[in-house]
Coordinates of C-alpha atoms in Angstrom, one line a residue:
Chain F
M1 CA 91.9 -125.2 219.5
K2 CA 94.9 -127.2 220.4
D3 CA 95.9 -127.1 216.6
M4 CA 95.5 -123.2 216.2
P5 CA 98.8 -121.4 216.1
T6 CA 99.2 -119.1 219.0
W7 CA 101.9 -116.9 220.7
I8 CA 103.7 -118.3 223.7
D9 CA 105.8 -116.0 225.6
E10 CA 108.5 -115.9 228.5
Y11 CA 108.1 -112.7 230.6
H12 CA 111.3 -111.2 232.1
K13 CA 111.6 -107.9 233.5
G14 CA 109.3 -106.0 231.5
S15 CA 110.3 -107.8 228.3
R16 CA 108.9 -110.9 226.9
F17 CA 110.2 -113.2 224.2
G18 CA 107.4 -115.4 222.4
L19 CA 107.3 -118.1 219.6
N20 CA 104.3 -118.5 217.5
G21 CA 103.0 -122.0 216.9
K22 CA 100.8 -124.9 217.8
V23 CA 101.0 -126.1 221.3
L24 CA 101.6 -129.9 221.2
L25 CA 101.3 -130.4 224.8
K26 CA 100.7 -128.4 228.3
K27 CA 100.6 -130.3 231.5
N28 CA 101.5 -130.2 235.0
S29 CA 104.2 -132.5 236.4
K30 CA 104.7 -132.9 240.1
Y31 CA 107.3 -130.0 239.9
Q32 CA 106.2 -127.6 237.2
E33 CA 104.1 -126.9 234.0
I34 CA 105.5 -128.4 230.9
L35 CA 104.8 -126.9 227.5
I36 CA 105.5 -128.1 224.1
I37 CA 105.2 -125.8 221.0
E38 CA 105.9 -126.6 217.3
T39 CA 107.1 -123.4 215.3
D40 CA 108.3 -122.9 211.8
F41 CA 111.6 -121.3 212.3
Y42 CA 112.7 -122.5 215.8
G43 CA 111.1 -126.2 215.4
K44 CA 109.8 -127.8 218.5
A45 CA 110.6 -125.8 221.7
L46 CA 110.2 -126.8 225.5
M47 CA 108.9 -124.3 228.1
L48 CA 108.9 -125.1 231.9
D49 CA 107.1 -122.9 234.3
G50 CA 106.9 -120.1 231.7
C51 CA 110.6 -120.1 230.7
W52 CA 112.0 -121.3 227.4
M53 CA 114.4 -124.3 228.1
T54 CA 115.4 -125.3 224.6
S55 CA 114.2 -125.5 221.1
V56 CA 115.4 -127.6 218.2
R57 CA 116.9 -124.9 216.2
D58 CA 118.9 -123.2 218.7
E59 CA 119.7 -125.8 221.5
K60 CA 123.3 -126.3 219.9
Y61 CA 124.1 -122.8 221.2
Y62 CA 123.7 -123.9 224.7
H63 CA 124.6 -127.9 224.8
E64 CA 127.8 -127.5 222.7
C65 CA 129.0 -124.6 225.0
L66 CA 128.5 -126.5 228.2
V67 CA 130.1 -129.9 227.2
H68 CA 132.9 -129.3 224.6
P69 CA 135.2 -127.0 226.7
A70 CA 135.3 -129.6 229.6
L71 CA 135.3 -132.6 227.5
S72 CA 137.6 -131.8 224.7
S73 CA 140.3 -131.0 227.1
I74 CA 140.3 -133.3 229.9
D75 CA 142.3 -136.4 229.7
K76 CA 140.3 -138.9 231.8
K77 CA 136.4 -138.6 231.0
S78 CA 135.1 -142.1 231.6
H79 CA 132.6 -141.2 234.3
I80 CA 130.1 -138.3 233.9
L81 CA 127.3 -137.1 236.0
I82 CA 124.8 -134.6 234.6
I83 CA 122.4 -132.9 237.0
G84 CA 119.2 -131.8 235.0
G85 CA 119.6 -132.1 231.2
G86 CA 116.4 -133.9 231.1
D87 CA 116.1 -132.9 227.2
G88 CA 119.0 -135.1 226.4
G89 CA 121.1 -132.6 224.4
T90 CA 123.9 -132.7 227.1
A91 CA 124.2 -136.3 227.2
R92 CA 123.9 -136.5 223.2
E93 CA 127.1 -134.1 223.1
C94 CA 129.1 -136.3 225.8
L95 CA 128.5 -139.4 224.1
K96 CA 130.4 -138.0 221.1
Y97 CA 133.5 -139.1 223.0
S98 CA 134.4 -142.8 222.7
Q99 CA 136.3 -142.5 225.8
V100 CA 133.1 -141.6 228.0
S101 CA 132.0 -145.0 229.4
K102 CA 129.3 -144.2 231.7
I103 CA 127.0 -141.3 232.2
D104 CA 124.4 -140.8 235.3
L105 CA 121.9 -138.5 234.4
V106 CA 119.9 -137.1 237.5
E107 CA 116.6 -135.5 236.5
I108 CA 114.4 -134.6 239.1
D109 CA 111.2 -134.6 236.8
E110 CA 110.4 -137.7 235.2
E111 CA 107.7 -136.0 233.0
V112 CA 110.6 -133.8 231.3
I113 CA 112.6 -137.0 230.1
K114 CA 109.2 -138.6 228.8
V115 CA 108.0 -135.5 227.1
S116 CA 111.6 -134.8 225.6
K117 CA 111.6 -138.7 224.3
T118 CA 108.2 -138.0 222.7
F119 CA 108.4 -134.6 221.4
L120 CA 112.0 -133.5 221.2
K121 CA 113.5 -136.6 219.6
E122 CA 116.0 -134.5 217.5
I123 CA 117.4 -133.1 220.8
G124 CA 118.3 -136.4 222.5
G125 CA 118.8 -138.4 219.5
G126 CA 120.5 -141.5 219.9
A127 CA 121.3 -140.7 223.6
W128 CA 118.4 -142.4 224.9
S129 CA 119.2 -145.9 223.5
D130 CA 123.0 -145.5 224.3
K131 CA 124.1 -148.0 227.0
R132 CA 126.4 -145.8 228.4
L133 CA 123.6 -143.6 229.9
A134 CA 121.7 -144.3 232.8
I135 CA 118.6 -142.2 233.9
H136 CA 118.0 -141.7 237.6
I137 CA 114.8 -139.9 238.4
D138 CA 116.2 -138.1 241.6
D139 CA 117.0 -135.0 243.3
G140 CA 120.6 -134.0 242.0
V141 CA 121.5 -132.4 245.6
K142 CA 120.7 -135.8 247.3
W143 CA 122.2 -137.6 244.6
V144 CA 125.7 -135.7 245.1
E145 CA 125.3 -135.8 248.8
T146 CA 125.1 -139.7 248.7
T147 CA 127.8 -140.4 246.2
K148 CA 131.2 -141.3 247.3
D149 CA 134.3 -139.3 246.9
N150 CA 136.3 -139.4 243.6
S151 CA 133.3 -140.7 241.6
Y152 CA 133.0 -138.6 238.3
D153 CA 135.8 -136.9 236.0
V154 CA 133.2 -134.1 234.9
I155 CA 130.1 -133.1 236.4
F156 CA 127.6 -130.9 234.5
I157 CA 125.1 -128.7 236.0
D158 CA 122.3 -128.4 233.6
C159 CA 119.7 -126.8 235.3
S160 CA 116.9 -124.1 235.1
D161 CA 117.1 -120.7 236.7
P162 CA 117.1 -120.7 240.5
S163 CA 113.5 -121.6 241.5
E164 CA 112.1 -123.1 244.6
F165 CA 113.1 -126.5 243.6
S166 CA 116.4 -125.6 242.0
N167 CA 117.9 -123.0 244.5
L168 CA 120.1 -125.5 246.1
L169 CA 121.9 -126.1 242.7
F170 CA 123.6 -122.8 243.2
T171 CA 124.8 -122.8 246.7
D172 CA 128.2 -123.1 248.1
S173 CA 127.6 -126.1 250.0
F174 CA 126.3 -128.0 246.7
Y175 CA 129.5 -126.8 245.0
K176 CA 131.8 -128.1 247.7
E177 CA 129.9 -131.5 247.5
C178 CA 130.5 -131.4 243.7
K179 CA 133.9 -131.0 244.3
R180 CA 134.4 -134.0 246.8
I181 CA 132.9 -136.3 244.5
L182 CA 135.1 -135.4 241.4
T183 CA 138.3 -137.1 240.7
K184 CA 141.4 -135.5 241.3
K185 CA 141.8 -133.7 238.1
G186 CA 137.8 -133.6 237.6
I187 CA 136.0 -130.7 236.1
L188 CA 132.7 -129.1 237.2
A189 CA 130.9 -127.4 234.3
T190 CA 127.8 -125.5 235.0
Q191 CA 125.7 -123.2 233.2
S192 CA 126.0 -119.7 234.9
E193 CA 123.1 -117.7 233.9
S194 CA 123.3 -114.4 231.8
P195 CA 125.5 -111.4 233.0
E196 CA 122.7 -109.3 231.6
S197 CA 119.5 -110.5 232.8
F198 CA 120.5 -112.4 235.8
E199 CA 123.5 -110.3 236.7
N200 CA 123.4 -110.8 240.7
I201 CA 123.0 -114.8 240.5
H202 CA 125.8 -114.7 237.6
I203 CA 128.2 -112.7 239.8
H204 CA 127.2 -114.9 242.8
I205 CA 128.1 -118.2 240.8
L206 CA 131.5 -116.8 239.6
K207 CA 132.4 -115.9 243.1
S208 CA 131.3 -119.0 244.6
L209 CA 133.3 -121.3 242.3
N210 CA 136.1 -118.9 242.4
K211 CA 136.5 -119.4 246.2
I212 CA 135.8 -123.0 246.4
F213 CA 137.9 -124.2 243.4
K214 CA 141.5 -123.3 242.8
L215 CA 140.6 -122.5 239.1
S216 CA 137.6 -121.4 237.3
E217 CA 136.9 -119.7 234.2
T218 CA 133.6 -118.4 232.4
M219 CA 132.7 -118.4 228.9
Y220 CA 130.1 -116.1 227.3
S221 CA 128.2 -117.0 224.2
F222 CA 124.7 -116.8 222.6
V223 CA 121.2 -118.4 223.4
P224 CA 118.6 -116.6 221.2
I225 CA 115.8 -118.0 223.2
Y226 CA 117.0 -117.0 226.5
P227 CA 116.2 -113.6 228.3
S228 CA 118.9 -111.1 226.7
G229 CA 120.4 -113.9 224.7
I230 CA 123.5 -113.6 226.3
W231 CA 124.3 -116.5 228.2
S232 CA 127.4 -118.1 230.4
W233 CA 129.0 -121.2 231.3
T234 CA 131.6 -121.7 234.1
F235 CA 134.1 -124.3 234.6
A236 CA 136.1 -125.2 237.7
S237 CA 138.7 -127.5 238.7
D238 CA 141.0 -127.9 241.5
E239 CA 144.1 -129.4 239.8
E240 CA 144.3 -128.5 236.2
L241 CA 142.0 -126.4 233.9
N242 CA 143.6 -126.1 230.6
L243 CA 140.6 -125.8 228.5
S244 CA 142.2 -125.1 225.4
K245 CA 144.9 -127.9 225.8
V246 CA 143.2 -130.5 223.2
N247 CA 143.9 -133.6 221.2
Y248 CA 143.6 -132.1 217.7
K249 CA 142.3 -135.0 216.0
E250 CA 139.7 -135.8 218.1
V251 CA 138.4 -132.0 218.2
M252 CA 138.5 -131.8 214.4
E253 CA 136.0 -134.6 214.5
I254 CA 133.7 -133.0 217.0
E255 CA 134.1 -129.6 215.3
N256 CA 132.7 -131.2 212.2
N257 CA 129.6 -132.0 213.9
C258 CA 129.1 -128.9 215.6
D259 CA 127.0 -125.9 214.6
V260 CA 128.4 -123.4 217.0
W261 CA 131.3 -124.7 218.9
N262 CA 134.8 -124.9 217.4
L263 CA 138.1 -124.5 219.6
N264 CA 138.5 -120.7 218.0
F265 CA 134.9 -119.9 219.0
Q266 CA 135.4 -121.6 222.7
N267 CA 139.0 -119.7 223.3
A268 CA 137.5 -116.4 222.3
A269 CA 134.2 -117.0 224.3
F270 CA 136.3 -117.3 227.5
K271 CA 137.4 -113.6 227.0
M272 CA 133.8 -112.3 226.1
M273 CA 133.1 -111.1 229.8
P274 CA 131.4 -107.6 229.3
N275 CA 133.3 -104.7 230.8
K276 CA 130.6 -104.0 233.4
I277 CA 130.9 -107.5 234.7
V278 CA 135.0 -107.0 234.5
K279 CA 134.4 -104.0 236.8
K280 CA 132.1 -105.3 239.1
L281 CA 134.1 -108.6 239.9
N282 CA 137.2 -106.3 240.3
S283 CA 135.4 -103.8 242.7
Chain E
M1 CA 95.3 -94.4 227.1
K2 CA 98.8 -92.8 225.9
D3 CA 99.8 -93.5 229.5
M4 CA 98.8 -97.0 230.1
P5 CA 101.7 -99.3 230.1
T6 CA 101.4 -101.5 227.0
W7 CA 103.2 -104.5 225.2
I8 CA 105.0 -103.4 221.9
D9 CA 106.5 -106.2 220.1
E10 CA 109.0 -106.6 217.0
Y11 CA 107.9 -109.9 215.0
H12 CA 110.6 -111.7 213.4
K13 CA 110.2 -115.2 211.7
G14 CA 107.6 -116.6 214.0
S15 CA 109.2 -115.0 217.3
R16 CA 108.7 -111.6 218.8
F17 CA 110.4 -109.7 221.4
G18 CA 108.4 -107.1 223.4
L19 CA 109.0 -104.5 226.0
N20 CA 106.2 -103.3 228.3
G21 CA 105.9 -99.6 229.1
K22 CA 104.2 -96.4 228.4
V23 CA 104.2 -95.4 224.5
L24 CA 105.6 -91.8 224.5
L25 CA 105.3 -91.0 221.0
K26 CA 104.0 -92.7 217.8
K27 CA 104.3 -91.1 214.7
N28 CA 104.7 -91.4 210.7
S29 CA 107.7 -89.5 209.4
K30 CA 108.4 -89.2 205.6
Y31 CA 110.1 -92.6 205.7
Q32 CA 108.7 -94.7 208.7
E33 CA 106.8 -95.2 211.8
I34 CA 108.4 -94.0 214.7
L35 CA 107.6 -95.2 218.2
I36 CA 109.2 -94.4 221.5
I37 CA 108.6 -96.5 224.7
E38 CA 109.3 -95.9 228.4
T39 CA 110.3 -99.1 230.2
D40 CA 111.5 -99.9 233.6
F41 CA 114.4 -102.3 233.1
Y42 CA 115.5 -101.0 229.4
G43 CA 114.6 -97.4 230.0
K44 CA 113.5 -95.4 227.0
A45 CA 113.5 -97.5 223.7
L46 CA 113.2 -96.6 219.9
M47 CA 111.3 -98.7 217.5
L48 CA 111.3 -97.9 213.7
D49 CA 108.9 -99.6 211.3
G50 CA 108.2 -102.2 213.9
C51 CA 111.9 -102.9 214.5
W52 CA 113.7 -102.2 217.8
M53 CA 116.6 -99.8 217.1
T54 CA 117.8 -98.9 220.4
S55 CA 117.2 -98.5 224.2
V56 CA 119.0 -96.7 226.8
R57 CA 119.9 -99.7 228.7
D58 CA 121.4 -101.9 226.1
E59 CA 122.5 -99.3 223.4
K60 CA 126.0 -99.7 224.5
Y61 CA 126.3 -103.1 223.2
Y62 CA 125.9 -101.8 219.9
H63 CA 127.7 -98.6 219.8
E64 CA 130.6 -99.5 221.6
C65 CA 131.3 -102.4 219.2
L66 CA 130.6 -100.3 216.2
V67 CA 132.9 -97.6 217.1
H68 CA 135.8 -98.6 219.1
P69 CA 137.4 -101.4 217.2
A70 CA 138.1 -98.6 214.3
L71 CA 138.9 -95.8 216.5
S72 CA 141.1 -97.2 219.0
S73 CA 143.5 -98.7 216.5
I74 CA 143.6 -96.4 213.5
D75 CA 146.4 -93.7 213.6
K76 CA 144.5 -90.7 211.7
K77 CA 141.1 -90.0 212.7
S78 CA 140.3 -86.6 212.3
H79 CA 137.5 -87.0 209.7
I80 CA 134.6 -89.2 210.3
L81 CA 131.3 -90.1 208.1
I82 CA 128.4 -91.6 209.9
I83 CA 125.5 -92.8 207.7
G84 CA 122.5 -93.2 209.7
G85 CA 122.9 -93.1 213.3
G86 CA 120.2 -90.7 214.0
D87 CA 119.9 -91.7 217.8
G88 CA 123.5 -90.1 218.3
G89 CA 125.1 -93.1 219.9
T90 CA 127.9 -93.6 217.5
A91 CA 128.5 -89.8 217.3
R92 CA 128.9 -89.9 221.2
E93 CA 131.4 -92.8 221.2
C94 CA 133.3 -91.3 218.3
L95 CA 133.7 -87.8 220.2
K96 CA 135.5 -89.6 223.0
Y97 CA 138.6 -89.3 220.9
S98 CA 140.2 -86.0 221.0
Q99 CA 142.0 -86.5 217.8
V100 CA 138.4 -86.6 215.9
S101 CA 138.0 -83.3 214.7
K102 CA 135.0 -83.4 212.3
I103 CA 132.2 -85.6 212.0
D104 CA 129.6 -85.7 209.3
L105 CA 126.3 -87.2 210.4
V106 CA 124.5 -88.0 207.3
E107 CA 120.8 -89.3 208.2
I108 CA 117.8 -89.6 206.0
D109 CA 115.2 -89.0 208.3
E110 CA 115.1 -85.9 210.1
E111 CA 112.7 -87.1 212.4
V112 CA 114.7 -89.7 214.0
I113 CA 117.0 -86.9 215.0
K114 CA 114.2 -84.7 216.3
V115 CA 112.8 -87.5 218.3
S116 CA 116.1 -88.7 219.6
K117 CA 117.1 -85.5 220.7
T118 CA 113.8 -85.2 222.6
F119 CA 113.4 -88.5 224.2
L120 CA 116.6 -90.2 224.2
K121 CA 118.8 -87.6 225.5
E122 CA 121.0 -90.3 227.4
I123 CA 122.1 -91.7 224.1
G124 CA 123.1 -88.7 222.2
G125 CA 124.6 -87.1 225.3
G126 CA 126.7 -84.2 224.9
A127 CA 127.0 -84.9 221.0
W128 CA 124.3 -82.8 219.8
S129 CA 126.1 -79.8 221.2
D130 CA 129.4 -80.8 220.2
K131 CA 131.0 -78.2 217.4
R132 CA 133.0 -81.0 215.6
L133 CA 129.4 -82.8 215.0
A134 CA 127.7 -81.6 211.6
I135 CA 124.4 -83.0 211.1
H136 CA 123.2 -83.6 207.2
I137 CA 119.8 -84.5 206.4
D138 CA 120.2 -86.4 203.3
D139 CA 120.3 -89.8 201.6
G140 CA 123.6 -91.5 202.6
V141 CA 124.0 -93.1 199.2
K142 CA 124.0 -89.6 197.6
W143 CA 126.2 -88.2 199.9
V144 CA 129.0 -90.6 199.3
E145 CA 128.5 -90.8 195.6
T146 CA 129.0 -86.8 195.5
T147 CA 131.9 -86.7 198.1
K148 CA 135.5 -86.4 196.6
D149 CA 138.2 -89.2 197.0
N150 CA 140.0 -89.5 200.3
S151 CA 137.7 -87.7 202.4
Y152 CA 137.4 -89.7 205.4
D153 CA 139.5 -91.6 207.8
V154 CA 136.6 -93.7 209.0
I155 CA 133.1 -94.3 207.9
F156 CA 130.6 -95.9 210.1
I157 CA 127.2 -97.3 208.5
D158 CA 125.0 -97.5 211.3
C159 CA 121.7 -98.3 209.4
S160 CA 118.7 -100.4 210.0
D161 CA 118.1 -103.7 208.5
P162 CA 117.8 -103.9 204.6
S163 CA 114.4 -102.2 203.6
E164 CA 112.9 -100.3 200.6
F165 CA 114.9 -97.3 201.6
S166 CA 118.1 -98.6 202.9
N167 CA 118.8 -101.5 200.5
L168 CA 121.2 -99.8 198.6
L169 CA 123.4 -99.3 201.8
F170 CA 124.2 -103.1 201.3
T171 CA 125.2 -103.2 197.8
D172 CA 128.8 -103.5 196.3
S173 CA 128.5 -100.4 194.3
F174 CA 127.9 -98.6 197.8
Y175 CA 130.8 -100.1 199.3
K176 CA 133.1 -99.1 196.3
E177 CA 132.1 -95.6 196.6
C178 CA 132.7 -95.7 200.4
K179 CA 136.2 -97.1 199.6
R180 CA 136.7 -94.4 197.1
I181 CA 136.2 -91.7 199.5
L182 CA 138.1 -93.1 202.3
T183 CA 141.8 -91.9 202.9
K184 CA 144.5 -94.4 202.2
K185 CA 144.6 -96.1 205.5
G186 CA 141.1 -95.5 206.2
I187 CA 138.3 -97.9 207.5
L188 CA 134.8 -98.8 206.6
A189 CA 133.2 -100.0 209.8
T190 CA 129.4 -101.4 209.3
Q191 CA 127.0 -103.2 211.4
S192 CA 126.4 -106.4 209.5
E193 CA 123.4 -108.0 210.8
S194 CA 122.8 -111.0 212.6
P195 CA 124.3 -114.5 211.8
E196 CA 121.5 -116.2 213.3
S197 CA 118.5 -114.2 212.3
F198 CA 119.5 -112.7 209.1
E199 CA 122.2 -115.2 207.9
N200 CA 122.1 -114.7 204.2
I201 CA 122.3 -110.9 204.2
H202 CA 125.1 -111.5 206.7
I203 CA 127.1 -113.6 204.7
H204 CA 126.3 -111.3 201.6
I205 CA 128.1 -108.4 203.7
L206 CA 131.2 -110.5 204.8
K207 CA 131.6 -111.8 201.2
S208 CA 131.0 -108.4 199.7
L209 CA 133.6 -106.4 201.7
N210 CA 136.0 -109.1 201.3
K211 CA 135.9 -108.9 197.6
I212 CA 136.0 -105.1 197.5
F213 CA 138.6 -104.5 200.1
K214 CA 141.9 -106.0 200.8
L215 CA 141.5 -106.6 204.5
S216 CA 138.1 -107.3 206.5
E217 CA 137.3 -108.7 209.8
T218 CA 134.1 -109.5 211.4
M219 CA 133.5 -109.3 215.2
Y220 CA 130.4 -111.1 216.8
S221 CA 128.6 -109.9 220.1
F222 CA 125.3 -109.2 222.0
V223 CA 122.5 -107.0 221.4
P224 CA 119.8 -108.0 223.8
I225 CA 116.8 -106.1 221.8
Y226 CA 117.7 -107.4 218.6
P227 CA 116.5 -110.5 216.7
S228 CA 118.2 -113.6 218.2
G229 CA 120.5 -111.3 220.3
I230 CA 123.5 -112.1 218.2
W231 CA 125.1 -109.2 216.1
S232 CA 128.0 -108.5 214.1
W233 CA 130.2 -105.7 212.9
T234 CA 132.4 -105.8 210.0
F235 CA 135.5 -103.4 209.5
A236 CA 137.3 -103.2 206.1
S237 CA 140.4 -101.5 204.7
D238 CA 142.5 -101.4 201.7
E239 CA 146.0 -100.6 203.5
E240 CA 146.1 -101.9 207.0
L241 CA 143.4 -103.2 209.5
N242 CA 145.2 -104.0 212.7
L243 CA 142.4 -103.6 215.1
S244 CA 144.3 -104.7 218.1
K245 CA 147.1 -102.4 217.5
V246 CA 146.2 -99.6 220.1
N247 CA 147.6 -96.7 222.1
Y248 CA 147.2 -98.2 225.3
K249 CA 146.9 -95.0 227.6
E250 CA 144.2 -94.0 225.2
V251 CA 142.4 -97.1 225.3
M252 CA 142.6 -97.4 229.0
E253 CA 140.7 -94.2 229.5
I254 CA 138.1 -95.4 226.8
E255 CA 137.8 -98.5 228.5
N256 CA 137.1 -97.1 231.9
N257 CA 134.1 -95.3 230.5
C258 CA 132.7 -98.4 228.4
D259 CA 130.0 -101.0 229.6
V260 CA 130.7 -103.6 227.3
W261 CA 133.9 -103.0 225.2
N262 CA 137.4 -103.5 226.2
L263 CA 140.3 -104.5 224.2
N264 CA 140.3 -108.1 225.3
F265 CA 136.6 -108.4 224.7
Q266 CA 137.2 -107.1 221.3
N267 CA 140.0 -109.3 220.3
A268 CA 137.8 -112.3 221.4
A269 CA 134.8 -111.0 219.6
F270 CA 136.8 -111.1 216.4
K271 CA 136.8 -115.1 216.6
M272 CA 133.2 -115.6 217.9
M273 CA 132.0 -116.8 214.5
P274 CA 129.6 -119.6 214.8
N275 CA 130.7 -122.9 213.4
K276 CA 127.8 -123.1 210.9
I277 CA 128.7 -119.6 209.4
V278 CA 132.5 -120.7 209.4
K279 CA 131.4 -123.8 207.3
K280 CA 129.2 -121.7 205.1
L281 CA 132.0 -119.3 204.3
N282 CA 134.2 -122.0 203.4
S283 CA 132.1 -123.9 201.4

């Protein structure tokens, strides 16, 4: 039966998005249900607790937008922290920059990493064997709280939607702790949910980061397998946030290897706030 | 049974997007199967031949992007042609401009208009009773072929995906006929499919319009209920295509009434071409 193609759907506010394929794995970890499906068009895809996390076909829409605005523009980028990111895609994009010397990837669920290494090799790619990547199975909130000041140049929050065990990643106190452990010109980069299907939490994230950091900017783009297909990423810093100020030679190389991101695309994406969100933020 | 909530899905390349609700209507017209569902989050939604066309919640993502780049920037906009657009949303957005004096809406399927007037009142709104709107139940290709030169300031192609009875709306010969019936500085505005889920036809449209018109530009934005959620609209003209050159006073008024579109959003959306499409167009 395991080999029979079947429909697996994510349900969200009276809509559902399903992929058809063979379920390669379905198991419960300590934290969540993990499912891997193999599909024709999207390739292999990962679902956690009923929500699509990533697929081989469209993961670049997400990972390239989370990583490159921060890393292509920041001068010092030797120490990176990734909170979540157990599929390896964020680490893979970070490792394209030769100046990155150390990445701490802090994932709470060891099973997600094991499953990704086994079934989603295309996503993590060479990252798993790169000596610059250190994997820590730990609670991201605890990790940040116990890290000393000025430790990281960039922090990526690559987490799932708010839930019982990820809620704390969306709080003011967590963002303040992130700020404390960033270097002086450091950047916090976080996925900031969908302005359409998670409007309230989206606005909450923007307002929180805007309050806690001197500078913050939000970009909007596409993630086909996420609810509504509209997604956002927010970047915050206390010193400098000049996300279009890049080393062109380096960026050209990165662009050549990207499916979605390029500098023009990025600069535009920072202005793609739907008008109804503009109105709500200004009201 | 008609009143029981049920799942209605659009299937596309091994994925499906479904809405849950009460099916208010399901019938076959001369051309296609027409279905109306009433949902909690998306409001009422229209499906034609198994493809979602529009919903009350997210129709503005589509209609505002098709209409405002052309009408906010063109000087002379008295005569408008809409091919398709039977739900009334495109006409409604056009009628926000006082300089629009006449709209010919040419829809092949009379049933779509009847159903929209009955079930999707929120979408057509006051358009149906506006004296500037003339409805013609006719074949858009034939209409264009039999129209005399220089007849319209703007033509909107507001059609469904290529199919047996809409294929001709995507051909070079049709685009050339559109060009012939446009006024000297006229603009052709067409939905141009998804770069993700209809990549080949998307690239075909861009290349055709680029070849046939002196100027053409494509914008990318979101339509949550369409396959992949990424959609595009292309604008073409032989004389002038300065889509960000607007009458600010007028645009401010339009913006205030838009959920998605504003001038910043628009200018950005014209640069949101995913890098893989950039590469394919340049190869």
